Amino acid sequence: MGSWIPAQFAENRAPTVAELSHALPDHPAYIQYLYDYALVNQRGIDVLGLNNTPPPDLAGIRVERDAKGSATGKLFGDIAAFNQLFASISSNADREGGLRQFSLI
């Protein structure tokens, strides 16, 4: 929980999807930068079906794609759309368990 800005990191940039995927390979994860964009790891891309044909309709969210049409993991949208999308990838019990684990740190 909390916020971040690129300047707090030595590289002065957001983490990459590869870095996020390396840190959390087995669980869908996202980080949100202010209200501008969110990054999802590879597991998140898979769980959300962002590379499915056709891709899912994500109301209020634009998925950045590379030259081959694959999702890069960068999503643009508003806070309400992000909240709805990310709430759909885990159950209330999973979110509650995660918050409990976080509170033990």
CSV table of N, CA and C in Angstrom, one decimal:
chain,number,residue,atom,x,y,z
A,1,MET,N,0.8,-1.2,0.0
A,1,MET,CA,0.0,0.0,0.0
A,1,MET,C,0.9,1.2,0.0
A,2,GLY,N,0.4,2.2,-0.6
A,2,GLY,CA,1.2,3.5,-0.7
A,2,GLY,C,1.4,4.0,-2.1
A,3,SER,N,2.2,4.9,-2.2
A,3,SER,CA,2.4,5.5,-3.5
A,3,SER,C,3.9,5.5,-3.9
A,4,TRP,N,4.2,5.8,-5.1
A,4,TRP,CA,5.5,5.8,-5.6
A,4,TRP,C,5.6,6.8,-6.8
A,5,ILE,N,6.9,7.2,-7.0
A,5,ILE,CA,7.2,8.0,-8.2
A,5,ILE,C,8.5,7.5,-8.8
A,6,PRO,N,8.6,7.6,-10.1
A,6,PRO,CA,9.9,7.1,-10.7
A,6,PRO,C,11.1,7.7,-10.1
A,7,ALA,N,11.1,8.9,-9.6
A,7,ALA,CA,12.3,9.6,-9.1
A,7,ALA,C,12.8,8.9,-7.8
A,8,GLN,N,12.0,8.1,-7.1
A,8,GLN,CA,12.5,7.5,-5.9
A,8,GLN,C,13.4,6.3,-6.2
A,9,PHE,N,13.5,5.8,-7.5
A,9,PHE,CA,14.3,4.7,-7.8
A,9,PHE,C,15.6,5.2,-8.5
A,10,ALA,N,16.7,4.5,-8.4
A,10,ALA,CA,18.0,4.8,-9.0
A,10,ALA,C,17.8,5.1,-10.5
A,11,GLU,N,17.0,4.3,-11.1
A,11,GLU,CA,16.9,4.4,-12.6
A,11,GLU,C,16.0,5.5,-13.0
A,12,ASN,N,15.3,6.2,-12.1
A,12,ASN,CA,14.4,7.3,-12.3
A,12,ASN,C,13.3,6.9,-13.4
A,13,ARG,N,12.7,5.7,-13.2
A,13,ARG,CA,11.7,5.2,-14.1
A,13,ARG,C,10.8,4.2,-13.4
A,14,ALA,N,9.7,3.9,-14.0
A,14,ALA,CA,8.8,2.9,-13.5
A,14,ALA,C,9.4,1.6,-13.7
A,15,PRO,N,9.0,0.6,-12.8
A,15,PRO,CA,9.5,-0.8,-13.0
A,15,PRO,C,9.0,-1.3,-14.4
A,16,THR,N,9.7,-2.2,-15.0
A,16,THR,CA,9.2,-2.8,-16.2
A,16,THR,C,8.3,-3.9,-15.9
A,17,VAL,N,7.6,-4.4,-16.9
A,17,VAL,CA,6.7,-5.5,-16.8
A,17,VAL,C,7.6,-6.8,-16.5
A,18,ALA,N,8.7,-6.8,-17.1
A,18,ALA,CA,9.7,-8.0,-16.8
A,18,ALA,C,10.1,-8.0,-15.4
A,19,GLU,N,10.4,-6.8,-14.8
A,19,GLU,CA,10.8,-6.7,-13.4
A,19,GLU,C,9.7,-7.1,-12.5
A,20,LEU,N,8.5,-6.6,-12.8
A,20,LEU,CA,7.3,-6.9,-12.0
A,20,LEU,C,7.0,-8.4,-12.1
A,21,SER,N,7.2,-9.0,-13.3
A,21,SER,CA,7.0,-10.4,-13.5
A,21,SER,C,8.0,-11.3,-12.7
A,22,HIS,N,9.2,-10.8,-12.7
A,22,HIS,CA,10.3,-11.5,-12.0
A,22,HIS,C,10.0,-11.5,-10.5
A,23,ALA,N,9.6,-10.3,-10.0
A,23,ALA,CA,9.3,-10.2,-8.5
A,23,ALA,C,8.1,-11.0,-8.1
A,24,LEU,N,7.1,-11.1,-9.0
A,24,LEU,CA,5.9,-11.9,-8.6
A,24,LEU,C,5.4,-12.8,-9.8
A,25,PRO,N,6.2,-13.8,-10.0
A,25,PRO,CA,5.9,-14.7,-11.2
A,25,PRO,C,4.6,-15.5,-11.1
A,26,ASP,N,4.2,-15.8,-10.0
A,26,ASP,CA,3.1,-16.8,-9.8
A,26,ASP,C,1.7,-16.1,-9.5
A,27,HIS,N,1.7,-14.8,-9.3
A,27,HIS,CA,0.4,-14.2,-9.0
A,27,HIS,C,0.2,-13.0,-9.9
A,28,PRO,N,-1.0,-12.7,-10.3
A,28,PRO,CA,-1.3,-11.5,-11.0
A,28,PRO,C,-1.0,-10.3,-10.1
A,29,ALA,N,-0.3,-9.3,-10.7
A,29,ALA,CA,0.0,-8.1,-9.9
A,29,ALA,C,-0.1,-6.9,-10.7
A,30,TYR,N,-0.4,-5.8,-10.1
A,30,TYR,CA,-0.3,-4.5,-10.8
A,30,TYR,C,0.2,-3.4,-9.9
A,31,ILE,N,0.7,-2.4,-10.5
A,31,ILE,CA,1.1,-1.2,-9.8
A,31,ILE,C,0.5,-0.1,-10.6
A,32,GLN,N,0.0,0.9,-9.9
A,32,GLN,CA,-0.6,2.0,-10.6
A,32,GLN,C,0.2,3.3,-10.3
A,33,TYR,N,0.4,4.1,-11.4
A,33,TYR,CA,1.1,5.3,-11.2
A,33,TYR,C,0.1,6.5,-11.3
A,34,LEU,N,-0.1,7.1,-10.1
A,34,LEU,CA,-1.1,8.2,-10.0
A,34,LEU,C,-2.4,7.7,-10.6
A,35,TYR,N,-3.0,8.6,-11.4
A,35,TYR,CA,-4.2,8.2,-12.1
A,35,TYR,C,-3.9,8.1,-13.6
A,36,ASP,N,-2.6,8.0,-14.0
A,36,ASP,CA,-2.2,8.0,-15.4
A,36,ASP,C,-2.3,6.6,-16.0
A,37,TYR,N,-1.6,5.6,-15.4
A,37,TYR,CA,-1.6,4.3,-16.0
A,37,TYR,C,-1.3,3.3,-14.9
A,38,ALA,N,-1.5,2.0,-15.3
A,38,ALA,CA,-1.1,0.9,-14.4
A,38,ALA,C,-0.3,-0.1,-15.2
A,39,LEU,N,0.6,-0.8,-14.6
A,39,LEU,CA,1.4,-1.9,-15.2
A,39,LEU,C,0.9,-3.2,-14.5
A,40,VAL,N,0.7,-4.2,-15.4
A,40,VAL,CA,0.4,-5.6,-14.9
A,40,VAL,C,1.6,-6.5,-15.3
A,41,ASN,N,1.8,-7.5,-14.4
A,41,ASN,CA,2.9,-8.4,-14.7
A,41,ASN,C,2.3,-9.4,-15.8
A,42,GLN,N,3.2,-10.3,-16.2
A,42,GLN,CA,2.8,-11.3,-17.2
A,42,GLN,C,1.7,-12.2,-16.8
A,43,ARG,N,1.7,-12.6,-15.5
A,43,ARG,CA,0.6,-13.4,-15.0
A,43,ARG,C,-0.7,-12.6,-15.0
A,44,GLY,N,-0.6,-11.3,-14.8
A,44,GLY,CA,-1.8,-10.5,-14.9
A,44,GLY,C,-2.3,-10.4,-16.3
A,45,ILE,N,-1.4,-10.2,-17.3
A,45,ILE,CA,-1.8,-10.2,-18.7
A,45,ILE,C,-2.5,-11.5,-19.0
A,46,ASP,N,-2.0,-12.6,-18.6
A,46,ASP,CA,-2.6,-13.9,-18.8
A,46,ASP,C,-4.0,-14.0,-18.2
A,47,VAL,N,-4.1,-13.7,-16.9
A,47,VAL,CA,-5.3,-13.9,-16.2
A,47,VAL,C,-6.4,-13.0,-16.8
A,48,LEU,N,-6.0,-11.8,-17.2
A,48,LEU,CA,-7.0,-10.8,-17.7
A,48,LEU,C,-7.3,-11.1,-19.2
A,49,GLY,N,-6.6,-12.0,-19.8
A,49,GLY,CA,-6.8,-12.4,-21.2
A,49,GLY,C,-6.5,-11.3,-22.2
A,50,LEU,N,-5.5,-10.5,-21.9
A,50,LEU,CA,-5.2,-9.3,-22.7
A,50,LEU,C,-4.7,-9.7,-24.1
A,51,ASN,N,-4.2,-10.9,-24.3
A,51,ASN,CA,-3.7,-11.4,-25.6
A,51,ASN,C,-4.6,-12.3,-26.2
A,52,ASN,N,-5.8,-12.5,-25.7
A,52,ASN,CA,-6.8,-13.4,-26.3
A,52,ASN,C,-7.3,-12.8,-27.6
A,53,THR,N,-7.8,-13.7,-28.5
A,53,THR,CA,-8.4,-13.2,-29.8
A,53,THR,C,-9.8,-13.6,-29.8
A,54,PRO,N,-10.7,-12.6,-29.8
A,54,PRO,CA,-10.5,-11.2,-29.6
A,54,PRO,C,-10.2,-10.9,-28.2
A,55,PRO,N,-9.5,-9.7,-28.0
A,55,PRO,CA,-9.2,-9.3,-26.6
A,55,PRO,C,-10.5,-9.0,-25.9
A,56,PRO,N,-10.5,-9.0,-24.5
A,56,PRO,CA,-11.7,-8.7,-23.8
A,56,PRO,C,-12.1,-7.2,-23.9
A,57,ASP,N,-13.3,-6.9,-23.8
A,57,ASP,CA,-13.8,-5.5,-23.8
A,57,ASP,C,-13.6,-5.0,-22.4
A,58,LEU,N,-12.6,-4.1,-22.2
A,58,LEU,CA,-12.3,-3.5,-20.9
A,58,LEU,C,-12.8,-2.0,-20.9
A,59,ALA,N,-14.0,-1.9,-20.5
A,59,ALA,CA,-14.7,-0.6,-20.5
A,59,ALA,C,-13.8,0.5,-19.8
A,60,GLY,N,-13.5,1.5,-20.5
A,60,GLY,CA,-12.8,2.6,-19.9
A,60,GLY,C,-11.3,2.4,-19.8
A,61,ILE,N,-10.8,1.3,-20.4
A,61,ILE,CA,-9.3,1.0,-20.3
A,61,ILE,C,-8.8,0.8,-21.7
A,62,ARG,N,-7.6,1.4,-22.0
A,62,ARG,CA,-6.9,1.2,-23.2
A,62,ARG,C,-5.7,0.4,-22.9
A,63,VAL,N,-5.5,-0.7,-23.7
A,63,VAL,CA,-4.3,-1.6,-23.5
A,63,VAL,C,-3.3,-1.2,-24.5
A,64,GLU,N,-2.1,-0.9,-24.0
A,64,GLU,CA,-0.9,-0.6,-24.9
A,64,GLU,C,-0.5,-1.9,-25.5
A,65,ARG,N,-0.2,-1.9,-26.8
A,65,ARG,CA,0.2,-3.1,-27.6
A,65,ARG,C,1.5,-2.8,-28.3
A,66,ASP,N,2.3,-3.8,-28.5
A,66,ASP,CA,3.6,-3.7,-29.2
A,66,ASP,C,3.3,-3.8,-30.7
A,67,ALA,N,4.3,-3.8,-31.5
A,67,ALA,CA,4.2,-3.8,-33.0
A,67,ALA,C,3.5,-5.1,-33.5
A,68,LYS,N,3.6,-6.1,-32.7
A,68,LYS,CA,3.0,-7.4,-33.1
A,68,LYS,C,1.5,-7.5,-32.6
A,69,GLY,N,1.1,-6.5,-31.8
A,69,GLY,CA,-0.3,-6.5,-31.3
A,69,GLY,C,-0.4,-7.2,-29.9
A,70,SER,N,0.7,-7.6,-29.3
A,70,SER,CA,0.7,-8.2,-28.0
A,70,SER,C,0.6,-7.1,-26.9
A,71,ALA,N,-0.1,-7.4,-25.8
A,71,ALA,CA,-0.2,-6.4,-24.7
A,71,ALA,C,1.1,-6.3,-24.1
A,72,THR,N,1.5,-5.0,-23.8
A,72,THR,CA,2.8,-4.7,-23.2
A,72,THR,C,2.7,-4.8,-21.7
A,73,GLY,N,1.5,-4.8,-21.1
A,73,GLY,CA,1.3,-4.7,-19.7
A,73,GLY,C,1.0,-3.3,-19.2
A,74,LYS,N,1.0,-2.4,-20.0
A,74,LYS,CA,0.7,-1.0,-19.6
A,74,LYS,C,-0.7,-0.7,-20.0
A,75,LEU,N,-1.5,-0.2,-19.0
A,75,LEU,CA,-2.9,0.0,-19.2
A,75,LEU,C,-3.2,1.5,-18.9
A,76,PHE,N,-4.0,2.1,-19.7
A,76,PHE,CA,-4.4,3.5,-19.5
A,76,PHE,C,-5.9,3.5,-19.2
A,77,GLY,N,-6.3,4.3,-18.2
A,77,GLY,CA,-7.8,4.4,-17.9
A,77,GLY,C,-8.0,5.3,-16.7
A,78,ASP,N,-9.2,5.2,-16.1
A,78,ASP,CA,-9.4,6.0,-14.9
A,78,ASP,C,-9.5,5.1,-13.7
A,79,ILE,N,-9.5,5.7,-12.6
A,79,ILE,CA,-9.5,4.9,-11.3
A,79,ILE,C,-10.7,4.0,-11.2
A,80,ALA,N,-11.8,4.4,-11.6
A,80,ALA,CA,-13.0,3.5,-11.5
A,80,ALA,C,-12.9,2.3,-12.3
A,81,ALA,N,-12.4,2.5,-13.6
A,81,ALA,CA,-12.2,1.4,-14.5
A,81,ALA,C,-11.1,0.4,-13.9
A,82,PHE,N,-10.0,1.0,-13.4
A,82,PHE,CA,-9.0,0.1,-12.8
A,82,PHE,C,-9.5,-0.7,-11.7
A,83,ASN,N,-10.2,0.0,-10.8
A,83,ASN,CA,-10.7,-0.7,-9.6
A,83,ASN,C,-11.7,-1.9,-10.0
A,84,GLN,N,-12.5,-1.6,-11.0
A,84,GLN,CA,-13.4,-2.7,-11.4
A,84,GLN,C,-12.6,-3.8,-12.1
A,85,LEU,N,-11.7,-3.5,-12.9
A,85,LEU,CA,-10.9,-4.6,-13.6
A,85,LEU,C,-10.1,-5.4,-12.6
A,86,PHE,N,-9.4,-4.7,-11.7
A,86,PHE,CA,-8.5,-5.5,-10.8
A,86,PHE,C,-9.2,-6.2,-9.7
A,87,ALA,N,-10.4,-5.8,-9.4
A,87,ALA,CA,-11.3,-6.5,-8.4
A,87,ALA,C,-11.8,-7.8,-9.0
A,88,SER,N,-11.8,-7.9,-10.4
A,88,SER,CA,-12.3,-9.1,-11.0
A,88,SER,C,-11.3,-10.2,-11.1
A,89,ILE,N,-10.0,-9.9,-10.8
A,89,ILE,CA,-9.0,-11.0,-10.9
A,89,ILE,C,-8.7,-11.7,-9.6
A,90,SER,N,-9.4,-11.3,-8.5
A,90,SER,CA,-9.2,-12.1,-7.3
A,90,SER,C,-10.5,-12.0,-6.5
A,91,SER,N,-10.6,-13.0,-5.6
A,91,SER,CA,-11.8,-13.0,-4.8
A,91,SER,C,-11.6,-12.1,-3.6
A,92,ASN,N,-12.7,-11.8,-2.9
A,92,ASN,CA,-12.7,-11.0,-1.7
A,92,ASN,C,-11.8,-11.8,-0.7
A,93,ALA,N,-11.9,-13.1,-0.6
A,93,ALA,CA,-11.1,-13.8,0.4
A,93,ALA,C,-9.6,-13.7,0.1
A,94,ASP,N,-9.2,-13.7,-1.2
A,94,ASP,CA,-7.8,-13.6,-1.6
A,94,ASP,C,-7.3,-12.2,-1.2
A,95,ARG,N,-8.2,-11.2,-1.5
A,95,ARG,CA,-7.7,-9.8,-1.2
A,95,ARG,C,-7.6,-9.6,0.3
A,96,GLU,N,-8.5,-10.2,1.1
A,96,GLU,CA,-8.5,-10.1,2.5
A,96,GLU,C,-7.2,-10.8,3.1
A,97,GLY,N,-6.9,-12.0,2.5
A,97,GLY,CA,-5.7,-12.7,2.9
A,97,GLY,C,-4.5,-11.9,2.6
A,98,GLY,N,-4.4,-11.3,1.5
A,98,GLY,CA,-3.3,-10.4,1.1
A,98,GLY,C,-3.1,-9.3,2.0
A,99,LEU,N,-4.2,-8.6,2.4
A,99,LEU,CA,-4.1,-7.5,3.3
A,99,LEU,C,-3.6,-8.0,4.7
A,100,ARG,N,-4.1,-9.1,5.1
A,100,ARG,CA,-3.6,-9.7,6.4
A,100,ARG,C,-2.1,-10.0,6.4
A,101,GLN,N,-1.7,-10.6,5.3
A,101,GLN,CA,-0.2,-10.8,5.2
A,101,GLN,C,0.6,-9.6,5.1
A,102,PHE,N,0.1,-8.5,4.4
A,102,PHE,CA,0.8,-7.3,4.3
A,102,PHE,C,0.9,-6.6,5.7
A,103,SER,N,-0.2,-6.8,6.5
A,103,SER,CA,-0.2,-6.1,7.8
A,103,SER,C,0.8,-6.8,8.8
A,104,LEU,N,1.3,-8.0,8.4
A,104,LEU,CA,2.3,-8.7,9.3
A,104,LEU,C,3.7,-8.2,9.0
A,105,ILE,N,3.9,-7.5,8.0
A,105,ILE,CA,5.3,-7.0,7.6
A,105,ILE,C,5.7,-5.9,8.6
